[in-house]
Coordinates of C-alpha atoms in Angstrom, one line a residue:
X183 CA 30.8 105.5 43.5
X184 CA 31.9 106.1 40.0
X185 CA 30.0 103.6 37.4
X186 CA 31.3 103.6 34.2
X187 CA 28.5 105.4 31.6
X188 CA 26.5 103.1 28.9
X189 CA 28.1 99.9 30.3
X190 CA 26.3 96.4 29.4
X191 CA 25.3 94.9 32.3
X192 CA 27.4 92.6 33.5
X193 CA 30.3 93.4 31.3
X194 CA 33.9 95.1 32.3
X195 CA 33.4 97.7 29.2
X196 CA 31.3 99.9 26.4
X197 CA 33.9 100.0 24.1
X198 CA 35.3 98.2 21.6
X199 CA 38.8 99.6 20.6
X200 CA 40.3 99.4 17.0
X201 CA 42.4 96.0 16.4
X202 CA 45.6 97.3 16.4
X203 CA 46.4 94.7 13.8
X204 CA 43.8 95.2 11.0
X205 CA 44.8 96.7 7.5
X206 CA 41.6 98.9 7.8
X207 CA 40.5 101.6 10.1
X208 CA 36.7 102.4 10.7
X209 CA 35.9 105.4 12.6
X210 CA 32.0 106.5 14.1
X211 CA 31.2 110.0 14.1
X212 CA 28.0 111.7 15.5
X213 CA 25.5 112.1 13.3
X214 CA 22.9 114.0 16.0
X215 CA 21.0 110.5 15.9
X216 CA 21.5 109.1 19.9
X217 CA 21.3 105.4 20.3
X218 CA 21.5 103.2 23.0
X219 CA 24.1 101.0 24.2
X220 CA 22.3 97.0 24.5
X221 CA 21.3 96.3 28.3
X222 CA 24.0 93.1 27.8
X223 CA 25.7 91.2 25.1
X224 CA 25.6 87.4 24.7
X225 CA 29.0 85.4 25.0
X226 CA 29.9 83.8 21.8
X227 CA 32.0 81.3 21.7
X228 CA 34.5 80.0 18.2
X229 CA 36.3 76.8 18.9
X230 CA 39.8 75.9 18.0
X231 CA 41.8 72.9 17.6
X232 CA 45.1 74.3 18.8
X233 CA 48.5 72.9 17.3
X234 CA 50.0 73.0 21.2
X235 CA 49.1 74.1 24.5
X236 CA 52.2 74.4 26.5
X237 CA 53.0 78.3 26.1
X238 CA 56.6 78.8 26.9
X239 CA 58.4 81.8 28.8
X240 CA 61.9 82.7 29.6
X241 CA 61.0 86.0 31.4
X242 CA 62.9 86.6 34.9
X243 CA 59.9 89.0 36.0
X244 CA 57.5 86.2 36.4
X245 CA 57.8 82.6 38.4
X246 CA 57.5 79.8 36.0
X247 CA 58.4 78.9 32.3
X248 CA 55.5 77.4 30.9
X249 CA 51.9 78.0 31.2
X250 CA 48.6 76.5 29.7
X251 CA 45.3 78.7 28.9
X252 CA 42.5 76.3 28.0
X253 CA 40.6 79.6 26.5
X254 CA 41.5 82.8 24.6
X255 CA 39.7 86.3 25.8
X256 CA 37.6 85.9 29.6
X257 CA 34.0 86.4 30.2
X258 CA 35.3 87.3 34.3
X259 CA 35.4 90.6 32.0
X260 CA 38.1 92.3 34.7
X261 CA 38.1 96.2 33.3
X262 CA 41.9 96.1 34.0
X263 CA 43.2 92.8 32.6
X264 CA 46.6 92.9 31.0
X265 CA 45.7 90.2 28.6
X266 CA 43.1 92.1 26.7
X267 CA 45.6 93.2 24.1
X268 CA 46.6 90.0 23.0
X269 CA 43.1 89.6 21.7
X270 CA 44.1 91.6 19.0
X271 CA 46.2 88.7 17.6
X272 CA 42.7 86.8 16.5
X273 CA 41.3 90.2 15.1
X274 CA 39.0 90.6 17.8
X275 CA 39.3 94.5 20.2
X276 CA 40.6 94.3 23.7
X277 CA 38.0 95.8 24.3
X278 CA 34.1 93.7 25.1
X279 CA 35.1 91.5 22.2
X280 CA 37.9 90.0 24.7
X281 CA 35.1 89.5 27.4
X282 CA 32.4 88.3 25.1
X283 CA 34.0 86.8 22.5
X284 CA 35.8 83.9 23.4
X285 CA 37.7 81.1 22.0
X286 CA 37.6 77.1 23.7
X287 CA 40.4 75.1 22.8
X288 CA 38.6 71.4 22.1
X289 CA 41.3 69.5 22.0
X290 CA 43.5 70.7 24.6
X291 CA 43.3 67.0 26.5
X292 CA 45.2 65.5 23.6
X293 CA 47.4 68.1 22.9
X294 CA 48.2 68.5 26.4
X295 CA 48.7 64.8 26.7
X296 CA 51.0 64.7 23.3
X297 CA 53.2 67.4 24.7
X298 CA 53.9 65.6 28.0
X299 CA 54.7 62.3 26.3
X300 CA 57.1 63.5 24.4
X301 CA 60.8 62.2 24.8
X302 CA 63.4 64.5 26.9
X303 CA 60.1 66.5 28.1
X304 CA 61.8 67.8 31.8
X305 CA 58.7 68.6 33.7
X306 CA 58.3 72.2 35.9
X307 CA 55.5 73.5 37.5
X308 CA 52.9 74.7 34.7
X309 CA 50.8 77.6 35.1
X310 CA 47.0 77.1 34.5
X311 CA 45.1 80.1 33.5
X312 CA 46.9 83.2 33.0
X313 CA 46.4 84.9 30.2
X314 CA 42.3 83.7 30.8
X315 CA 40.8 82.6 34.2
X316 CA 40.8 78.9 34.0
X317 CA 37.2 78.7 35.8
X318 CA 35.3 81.2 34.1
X319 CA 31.7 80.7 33.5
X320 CA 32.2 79.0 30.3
X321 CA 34.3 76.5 31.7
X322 CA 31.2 74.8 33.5
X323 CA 30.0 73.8 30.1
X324 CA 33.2 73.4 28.5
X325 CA 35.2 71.0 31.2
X326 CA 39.0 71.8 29.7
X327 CA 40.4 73.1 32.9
X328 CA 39.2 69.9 34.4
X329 CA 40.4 67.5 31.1
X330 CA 43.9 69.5 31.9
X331 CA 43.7 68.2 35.7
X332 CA 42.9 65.1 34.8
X333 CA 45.6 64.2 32.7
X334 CA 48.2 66.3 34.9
X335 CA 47.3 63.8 37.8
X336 CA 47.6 60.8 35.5
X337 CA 51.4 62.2 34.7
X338 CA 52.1 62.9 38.4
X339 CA 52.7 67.0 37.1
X340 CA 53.2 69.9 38.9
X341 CA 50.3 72.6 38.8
X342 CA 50.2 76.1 40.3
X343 CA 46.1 77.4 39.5
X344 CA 45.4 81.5 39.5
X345 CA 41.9 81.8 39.9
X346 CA 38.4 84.5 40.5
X347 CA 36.5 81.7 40.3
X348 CA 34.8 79.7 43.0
X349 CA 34.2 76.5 40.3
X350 CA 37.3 75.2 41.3
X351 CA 35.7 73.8 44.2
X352 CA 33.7 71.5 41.5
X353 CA 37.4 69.8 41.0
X354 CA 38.3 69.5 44.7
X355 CA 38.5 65.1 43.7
X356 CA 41.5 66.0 41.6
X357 CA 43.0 68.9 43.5
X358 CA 43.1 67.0 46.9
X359 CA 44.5 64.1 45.4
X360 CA 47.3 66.5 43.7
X361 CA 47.9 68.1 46.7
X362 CA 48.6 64.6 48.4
X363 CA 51.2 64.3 46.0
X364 CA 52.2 67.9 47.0
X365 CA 51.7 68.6 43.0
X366 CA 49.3 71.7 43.2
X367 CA 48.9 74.9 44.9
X368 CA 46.0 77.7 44.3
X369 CA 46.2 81.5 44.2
X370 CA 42.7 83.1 44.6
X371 CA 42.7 86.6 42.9
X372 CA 41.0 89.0 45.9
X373 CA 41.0 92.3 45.1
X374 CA 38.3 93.7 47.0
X375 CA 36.1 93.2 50.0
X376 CA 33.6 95.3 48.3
X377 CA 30.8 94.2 46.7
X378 CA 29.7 96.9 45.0
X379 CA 33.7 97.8 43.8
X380 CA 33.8 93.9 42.7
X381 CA 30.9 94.4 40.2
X382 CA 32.3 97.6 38.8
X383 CA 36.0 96.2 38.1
X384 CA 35.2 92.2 37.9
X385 CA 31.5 92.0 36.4
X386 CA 31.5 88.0 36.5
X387 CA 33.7 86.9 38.2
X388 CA 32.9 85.3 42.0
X389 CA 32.1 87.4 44.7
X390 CA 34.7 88.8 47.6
X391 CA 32.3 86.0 50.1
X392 CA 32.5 83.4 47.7
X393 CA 36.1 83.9 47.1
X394 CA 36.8 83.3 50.5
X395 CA 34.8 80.5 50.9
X396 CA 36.8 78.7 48.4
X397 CA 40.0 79.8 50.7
X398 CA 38.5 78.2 53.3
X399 CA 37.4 75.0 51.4
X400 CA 40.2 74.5 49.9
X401 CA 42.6 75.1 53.2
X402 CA 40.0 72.3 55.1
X403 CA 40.6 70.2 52.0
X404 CA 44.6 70.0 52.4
X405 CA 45.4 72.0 49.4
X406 CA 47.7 74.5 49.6
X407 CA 46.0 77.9 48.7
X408 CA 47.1 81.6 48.8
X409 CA 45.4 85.2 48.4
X410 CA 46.8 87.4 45.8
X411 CA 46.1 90.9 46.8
X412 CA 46.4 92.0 43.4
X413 CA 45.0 92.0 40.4

């Protein structure tokens, strides 16, 4: 099988594009003198205090109008992630910048809270983790996705999750009580059976077994879940 050449291990890429945005253009030439690519790279992570968290769509290609991404860039590292260009926007590359260079919105609890409190606010279902994997690794030390659950059950609010990431089942005492409410549903991202296939094209996220084992816990827990066959 085809592994991509001078990969870090446990990361999606090697390279590290040109931010399409920057007023200045560096380019590396070959000066005879080989060097290594590092065996990994460390996650880094910049906090932000974000002015809102509610991102709003009005496109008719995808099925809801407002979605909430408690990190920017995902350490899951997925080699074909449509939201690595949009790392470009905080001068990082789409390239392992968007996988190891990552941004935690702190105060996404009281921004999230603010935002629902507000007067004529017409609630629909929001979106968690799109444009980032909710439960990526960083999450475990970070607790957003979970802040965000929290307060959506305190507001009674609708909640679809989109998930590689078998941490979810660390929130199963706010999901099951959602899903009593019929206020949540899950999609589990499974792309692949194959080990092997999984490492090359989703270097941290959870593993084909694990991912099913959080479609069977979370089925035996009452929670509506589904399987998207896709990335």
């Amino acid at each position: 099988m085809f592994t991509p050449k001078n990969t870090p291990r446990g990361r999606g890429t090697a390279i590290n594009p040109h931010n399409r945005f920057a007023p200045t253009l560096s380019e590396s030439c070959d000066d005879g003198w080989e060097q290594e690519v590092p065996p990994t790279r460390a996650t880094e992570v910049r906090r932000e205090t974000a002015k809102t968290v509610i991102s709003r769509n009005k496109s008719p290609d995808v099925g809801f109008d407002r979605s909430v991404n408690p990190y920017r860039g995902c350490e899951h590292g997925c080699i074909y992630c449509f939201a690595r260009p949009s790392h470009a926007y905080w001068d990082l590359s789409p390239g392992i910048d968007f996988e190891t260079r990552l941004i935690a919105k702190t105060n996404l609890a009281e921004c999230l809270e603010q935002e629902l409190s507000r007067p004529g606010y017409v609630p629909q279902p929001i979106a968690l983790g799109v444009n980032t994997d909710a439960y990526q690794p960083l999450e475990r030390e970070q607790r957003l996705t979970r802040q965000a659950l929290e307060i959506l059950l305190r507001f009674k609010h609708p909640v679809h999750i989109i998930t590689k990431g078998s941490l979810v089942l660390r929130d199963l005492d706010l999901l099951v009580p959602l899903a009593e409410q019929r206020l949540v549903s899950v999609s589990v991202s499974l792309t692949t059976l194959d080990d092997e296939l999984k490492r090359i094209m989703e270097p941290r996220a959870a593993s084909p077994a694990a991912r099913l084992r959080v479609l069977r816990t979370l089925h035996e827990a009452g929670v509506p879940v589904s399987v998207m066959c896709a990335p």
